[in-house]
Short mmCIF file of C-alpha atoms in Angstrom, two decimals:
data_model
loop_
_atom_site.label_atom_id
_atom_site.label_comp_id
_atom_site.label_asym_id
_atom_site.label_seq_id
_atom_site.Cartn_x
_atom_site.Cartn_y
_atom_site.Cartn_z
CA UNK X 1 -0.09 -0.03 -0.06
CA UNK X 2 1.19 3.55 -0.80
CA UNK X 3 -0.12 6.60 0.54
CA UNK X 4 -0.57 10.15 -0.85
CA UNK X 5 -0.29 13.41 1.11
CA UNK X 6 -1.51 15.96 -0.85
CA UNK X 7 0.03 19.43 -0.12
CA UNK X 8 -1.45 22.41 -1.49
CA UNK X 9 0.13 26.16 -0.72
CA UNK X 10 -1.38 26.78 2.70
CA UNK X 11 -1.43 23.16 3.97
CA UNK X 12 0.07 23.04 7.44
CA UNK X 13 -1.20 19.39 8.66
CA UNK X 14 0.59 17.52 5.90
CA UNK X 15 3.55 16.46 7.91
CA UNK X 16 1.09 15.43 10.87
CA UNK X 17 -0.67 13.32 8.33
CA UNK X 18 2.74 11.64 6.89
CA UNK X 19 3.88 10.99 9.91
CA UNK X 20 0.79 9.18 11.29
CA UNK X 21 0.92 7.32 8.06
CA UNK X 22 4.44 6.11 8.67
CA UNK X 23 3.84 5.53 12.46
CA UNK X 24 0.56 3.60 12.43
CA UNK X 25 0.06 2.07 8.74
CA UNK X 26 4.41 1.29 8.42
CA UNK X 27 3.50 2.23 4.93
CA UNK X 28 5.55 4.05 2.05
CA UNK X 29 3.79 7.39 1.75
CA UNK X 30 4.96 10.57 -0.01
CA UNK X 31 4.43 14.08 -0.09
CA UNK X 32 2.48 14.71 -3.49
CA UNK X 33 2.40 18.54 -4.70
CA UNK X 34 -1.01 20.00 -5.86
CA UNK X 35 0.33 20.54 -9.52
CA UNK X 36 1.02 16.88 -10.01
CA UNK X 37 -0.82 15.04 -12.90
CA UNK X 38 -0.43 11.32 -11.72
CA UNK X 39 -1.51 9.55 -8.91
CA UNK X 40 -1.95 6.18 -10.27
CA UNK X 41 0.97 4.94 -8.32
CA UNK X 42 -1.31 5.63 -4.89
CA UNK X 43 -3.76 3.64 -2.88
CA UNK X 44 -4.92 5.90 -0.45
CA UNK X 45 -5.34 9.70 -0.93
CA UNK X 46 -5.17 12.03 2.25
CA UNK X 47 -6.08 15.73 2.10
CA UNK X 48 -4.48 17.28 5.09
CA UNK X 49 -5.62 20.80 6.94
CA UNK X 50 -4.41 23.95 6.78
CA UNK X 51 -5.25 26.86 4.80
CA UNK X 52 -4.61 26.42 1.33
CA UNK X 53 -4.43 29.26 -0.76
CA UNK X 54 -4.89 31.54 2.43
CA UNK X 55 -8.53 30.28 2.55
CA UNK X 56 -9.25 33.13 0.19
CA UNK X 57 -12.88 33.45 -1.31
CA UNK X 58 -14.09 30.56 0.77
CA UNK X 59 -12.26 27.64 2.31
CA UNK X 60 -11.03 25.02 -0.46
CA UNK X 61 -12.70 27.26 -2.96
CA UNK X 62 -9.09 27.66 -4.70
CA UNK X 63 -7.88 24.51 -4.11
CA UNK X 64 -10.44 22.38 -5.75
CA UNK X 65 -9.21 23.72 -9.36
CA UNK X 66 -5.57 22.85 -8.69
CA UNK X 67 -4.36 20.08 -11.33
CA UNK X 68 -4.19 17.31 -8.90
CA UNK X 69 -7.93 17.47 -7.93
CA UNK X 70 -8.83 16.15 -11.23
CA UNK X 71 -6.63 13.25 -10.44
CA UNK X 72 -8.43 12.76 -6.76
CA UNK X 73 -11.68 12.84 -8.43
CA UNK X 74 -10.91 10.04 -10.65
CA UNK X 75 -9.09 8.23 -7.97
CA UNK X 76 -12.71 8.20 -5.97
CA UNK X 77 -14.53 7.13 -8.78
CA UNK X 78 -12.18 3.95 -9.13
CA UNK X 79 -12.87 3.50 -5.54
CA UNK X 80 -9.71 4.45 -3.92
CA UNK X 81 -9.53 5.83 -0.64
CA UNK X 82 -9.92 9.12 -0.04
CA UNK X 83 -9.72 11.13 3.07
CA UNK X 84 -9.82 14.68 3.67
CA UNK X 85 -9.36 16.21 7.01
CA UNK X 86 -10.30 19.69 8.30
CA UNK X 87 -9.21 21.75 5.34
CA UNK X 88 -9.09 18.68 3.29
CA UNK X 89 -13.05 18.05 4.01
CA UNK X 90 -13.52 21.71 2.74
CA UNK X 91 -11.73 21.00 -0.22
CA UNK X 92 -13.80 17.63 -1.09
CA UNK X 93 -16.86 19.60 -0.62
CA UNK X 94 -16.26 22.35 -2.62
CA UNK X 95 -14.76 19.76 -5.22
CA UNK X 96 -18.35 18.15 -4.97
CA UNK X 97 -17.18 14.70 -3.94
CA UNK X 98 -19.10 15.15 -0.96
CA UNK X 99 -22.34 17.20 -0.52
CA UNK X 100 -23.11 20.25 1.64
CA UNK X 101 -20.77 23.34 2.32
CA UNK X 102 -18.83 24.63 5.19
CA UNK X 103 -20.05 27.60 7.14
CA UNK X 104 -18.26 29.99 9.62
CA UNK X 105 -18.59 28.52 13.26
CA UNK X 106 -21.71 29.96 15.55
CA UNK X 107 -19.31 31.25 18.09
CA UNK X 108 -17.39 32.94 15.19
CA UNK X 109 -14.41 31.61 16.89
CA UNK X 110 -11.79 29.66 16.06
CA UNK X 111 -12.14 26.39 17.88
CA UNK X 112 -8.98 24.48 18.98
CA UNK X 113 -9.35 21.62 21.74
CA UNK X 114 -9.88 17.83 22.20
CA UNK X 115 -13.68 17.10 21.08
CA UNK X 116 -15.41 14.07 22.15
CA UNK X 117 -16.76 12.22 19.09
CA UNK X 118 -19.53 9.39 18.47
CA UNK X 119 -18.69 6.77 16.02
CA UNK X 120 -21.75 6.82 14.16
CA UNK X 121 -20.90 4.30 11.42
CA UNK X 122 -18.34 1.87 12.54
CA UNK X 123 -18.85 0.40 9.00
CA UNK X 124 -16.70 2.19 6.68
CA UNK X 125 -13.46 1.46 5.41
CA UNK X 126 -12.09 4.05 7.61
CA UNK X 127 -13.84 3.27 10.75
CA UNK X 128 -13.87 -0.74 11.04
CA UNK X 129 -11.71 -0.95 13.97
CA UNK X 130 -13.92 1.23 16.20
CA UNK X 131 -17.18 0.08 17.71
CA UNK X 132 -20.25 1.25 16.78
CA UNK X 133 -21.63 4.28 19.17
CA UNK X 134 -18.21 4.33 20.72
CA UNK X 135 -17.23 8.03 22.10
CA UNK X 136 -13.48 8.94 21.09
CA UNK X 137 -11.45 12.06 21.66
CA UNK X 138 -10.21 13.55 18.62
CA UNK X 139 -8.81 17.72 18.77
CA UNK X 140 -10.44 19.83 16.32
CA UNK X 141 -8.70 23.16 15.31
CA UNK X 142 -10.93 25.04 12.88
CA UNK X 143 -13.20 28.55 12.52
CA UNK X 144 -15.17 27.34 9.52
CA UNK X 145 -16.68 23.51 10.60
CA UNK X 146 -20.25 24.49 10.50
CA UNK X 147 -21.30 21.92 8.08
CA UNK X 148 -24.56 22.78 6.34
CA UNK X 149 -26.71 20.90 4.17
CA UNK X 150 -30.39 21.37 2.88
CA UNK X 151 -33.12 19.03 4.43
CA UNK X 152 -33.33 16.79 1.49
CA UNK X 153 -29.60 16.34 1.64
CA UNK X 154 -29.56 15.61 5.01
CA UNK X 155 -32.30 12.91 4.98
CA UNK X 156 -30.34 11.44 2.51
CA UNK X 157 -27.28 11.36 4.30
CA UNK X 158 -29.05 9.74 7.40
CA UNK X 159 -31.01 6.89 5.23
CA UNK X 160 -27.67 5.93 3.82
CA UNK X 161 -25.52 6.10 7.03
CA UNK X 162 -23.36 8.54 5.48
CA UNK X 163 -23.09 10.50 8.98
CA UNK X 164 -19.68 8.90 10.26
CA UNK X 165 -18.97 10.89 13.34
CA UNK X 166 -20.97 13.26 15.08
CA UNK X 167 -20.06 15.65 17.73
CA UNK X 168 -21.03 14.23 21.40
CA UNK X 169 -21.91 16.94 24.64
CA UNK X 170 -21.06 20.04 22.96
CA UNK X 171 -21.16 20.85 19.11
CA UNK X 172 -18.27 23.11 18.74
CA UNK X 173 -19.37 24.78 15.50
CA UNK X 174 -22.98 24.38 14.96
CA UNK X 175 -22.96 21.77 12.06
CA UNK X 176 -26.29 20.57 11.05
CA UNK X 177 -27.39 17.21 13.26
CA UNK X 178 -24.00 17.41 15.25
CA UNK X 179 -22.10 16.43 11.89
CA UNK X 180 -18.44 15.85 12.47
CA UNK X 181 -17.59 13.69 9.56
CA UNK X 182 -19.53 12.17 6.45
CA UNK X 183 -18.90 9.80 3.72
CA UNK X 184 -20.04 9.39 0.11
CA UNK X 185 -22.90 6.83 -0.71
CA UNK X 186 -20.24 4.36 -1.79
CA UNK X 187 -18.41 4.66 1.12
CA UNK X 188 -14.59 5.30 0.06
CA UNK X 189 -14.27 9.07 0.37
CA UNK X 190 -14.46 10.57 3.96
CA UNK X 191 -14.30 13.93 5.42
CA UNK X 192 -14.00 15.02 8.53
CA UNK X 193 -13.28 18.34 10.27
CA UNK X 194 -11.72 16.76 13.44
CA UNK X 195 -7.59 15.45 13.10
CA UNK X 196 -7.19 11.53 13.63
CA UNK X 197 -3.88 12.53 12.80
CA UNK X 198 -3.08 14.48 15.80
CA UNK X 199 -4.44 11.62 18.13
CA UNK X 200 -2.16 8.60 17.18
CA UNK X 201 -0.10 8.35 20.40
CA UNK X 202 -0.70 8.63 23.85
CA UNK X 203 1.42 11.43 24.53
CA UNK X 204 -0.71 13.32 22.08
CA UNK X 205 -3.27 13.46 25.03
CA UNK X 206 -5.45 11.12 22.97
CA UNK X 207 -4.50 8.25 20.85
CA UNK X 208 -8.25 7.44 19.56
CA UNK X 209 -7.74 8.67 16.04
CA UNK X 210 -5.15 5.43 15.58
CA UNK X 211 -7.51 3.33 14.43
CA UNK X 212 -8.82 5.45 11.36
CA UNK X 213 -5.40 4.45 10.20
CA UNK X 214 -5.67 0.88 11.27
CA UNK X 215 -9.02 0.70 9.43
CA UNK X 216 -7.84 1.80 6.26
CA UNK X 217 -4.90 -0.30 6.25
CA UNK X 218 -7.18 -3.44 6.98
CA UNK X 219 -9.62 -2.29 4.16
CA UNK X 220 -6.42 -2.07 1.82
CA UNK X 221 -5.11 -5.47 2.84
CA UNK X 222 -8.46 -7.07 2.60
CA UNK X 223 -9.26 -5.55 -0.86
CA UNK X 224 -5.62 -6.52 -1.89
CA UNK X 225 -5.63 -10.17 -1.02
CA UNK X 226 -9.34 -10.77 -2.42
CA UNK X 227 -7.94 -9.21 -6.03
CA UNK X 228 -4.64 -11.47 -5.72
CA UNK X 229 -7.16 -14.49 -4.99
CA UNK X 230 -9.34 -13.46 -8.09
CA UNK H 1 -14.86 48.42 -21.55
CA UNK H 2 -17.05 46.90 -19.00
CA UNK H 3 -17.16 46.01 -15.14
CA UNK H 4 -18.54 43.43 -13.48
CA UNK H 5 -19.89 44.30 -10.06
CA UNK H 6 -20.65 41.01 -7.95
CA UNK H 7 -22.31 40.62 -4.70
CA UNK H 8 -22.48 37.55 -3.01
CA UNK H 9 -24.54 36.75 0.01
CA UNK H 10 -25.38 33.91 2.05
CA UNK H 11 -28.91 32.61 1.28
CA UNK H 12 -31.83 33.25 2.99
CA UNK H 13 -32.43 29.86 4.71
CA UNK H 14 -28.78 29.80 5.92
CA UNK H 15 -28.03 31.33 9.39
CA UNK H 16 -25.44 34.15 9.18
CA UNK H 17 -23.25 34.16 12.34
CA UNK H 18 -21.47 36.95 11.47
CA UNK H 19 -24.77 38.90 10.26
CA UNK H 20 -26.22 38.38 13.59
CA UNK H 21 -22.94 39.26 15.69
CA UNK H 22 -23.43 42.65 13.37
CA UNK H 23 -27.08 43.16 14.36
CA UNK H 24 -26.40 42.48 18.21
CA UNK H 25 -23.74 45.33 18.14
CA UNK H 26 -25.99 47.77 16.05
CA UNK H 27 -28.77 47.13 18.68
CA UNK H 28 -26.22 47.62 21.58
CA UNK H 29 -25.24 50.80 20.15
CA UNK H 30 -28.70 51.83 19.87
CA UNK H 31 -29.88 51.20 16.22
CA UNK H 32 -33.45 49.02 17.26
CA UNK H 33 -34.58 49.42 14.11
CA UNK H 34 -32.05 46.97 12.43
CA UNK H 35 -34.34 43.89 12.03
CA UNK H 36 -31.85 41.60 10.25
CA UNK H 37 -28.14 42.12 9.17
CA UNK H 38 -26.79 39.79 6.45
CA UNK H 39 -22.68 40.21 5.54
CA UNK H 40 -21.85 39.55 2.16
CA UNK H 41 -18.73 39.69 -0.29
CA UNK H 42 -18.43 42.61 -3.17
CA UNK H 43 -16.35 41.79 -6.07
CA UNK H 44 -15.15 44.13 -8.81
CA UNK H 45 -14.11 42.13 -12.15
CA UNK H 46 -12.53 44.18 -14.98
CA UNK H 47 -13.30 42.91 -18.28
CA UNK H 48 -11.26 43.14 -21.54
CA UNK H 49 -14.56 43.18 -23.44
CA UNK H 50 -17.38 45.55 -24.66
CA UNK H 51 -19.67 42.92 -25.64
CA UNK H 52 -22.39 42.91 -23.04
CA UNK H 53 -24.35 39.59 -23.90
CA UNK H 54 -20.93 37.79 -23.82
CA UNK H 55 -19.88 39.55 -20.35
CA UNK H 56 -22.92 38.22 -18.94
CA UNK H 57 -22.91 34.48 -20.01
CA UNK H 58 -19.16 34.58 -18.96
CA UNK H 59 -19.68 36.47 -15.50
CA UNK H 60 -22.70 34.05 -14.58
CA UNK H 61 -20.48 31.12 -15.32
CA UNK H 62 -17.90 32.71 -13.15
CA UNK H 63 -20.01 32.88 -10.34
CA UNK H 64 -21.51 29.28 -10.52
CA UNK H 65 -18.13 27.84 -10.93
CA UNK H 66 -16.03 29.83 -8.55
CA UNK H 67 -17.13 33.00 -6.80
CA UNK H 68 -20.12 31.35 -5.34
CA UNK H 69 -20.90 28.02 -3.98
CA UNK H 70 -24.64 27.87 -4.70
CA UNK H 71 -25.35 25.30 -1.76
CA UNK H 72 -24.80 28.18 0.63
CA UNK H 73 -24.79 31.23 -1.36
CA UNK H 74 -26.79 33.60 -3.81
CA UNK H 75 -25.08 35.87 -6.35
CA UNK H 76 -26.23 38.80 -8.22
CA UNK H 77 -24.19 41.40 -10.42
CA UNK H 78 -24.40 44.26 -12.58
CA UNK H 79 -22.40 44.80 -15.55
CA UNK H 80 -21.34 48.50 -15.95
CA UNK H 81 -19.41 50.80 -18.30
CA UNK H 82 -16.34 52.08 -17.35
#
């Protein structure tokens, strides 16, 4: 398995993501600059947090037109695992790979703290090592994480089990239905505001994010051995 | 030459946290008549064309593709002579 961490001008959680892959998955991982036009070497594509293009206009609005994004869309269509965290989630929304959009936090404050999450769907390639309804501690760090979608879209997300994480207790940003993370209908694209890559060792205060990475690895191994035996 | 003046605002159905904060501040200053405040973006685009119809078509495309996110925002624009 080879993972790509996409780096946009203004990404700042790329190193955290890279280290999490190295430490937890022990898999080869590369930084891939936003101008790259070939992602065929990668099985897993990770869009890190940060402030791509200074968050000008809207978070993720400019990044989604980077040359690499066409390849990210193709990879998602081909069924590869794509995960966007924080700004990466915002980019996936702007790119239309996930439904909805982000608004300013209702508090108008940048929130940076450990946030308890409920694992709503433990049956995705990204969450299979969790138990359903498990409460986990994952850090958040964002000013625009107030997930919004219209009622029809929300009903679809609920009906298809596309809500993967919800904030438990306090909702730090005012998101619809306490949403912290969603996946696409097929389940191979995940977007989440909290940072699992910043909670992979006990010295980081929480190691609860580790299992996002072990889940991805397990999924890949399973898919890979299935292909080999076919 | 033409100029497009583009206004992007949050849709009516979307809560505007900045607008609510500004409304609260105006109320605390005694401007009680303010019933609602909406914050938006103002953009000026100088266009290298004098063809109004073409300009409208292109600016609509710019708004749809990049300048507004129609999930949460509405846009309107004026095309003016400069």
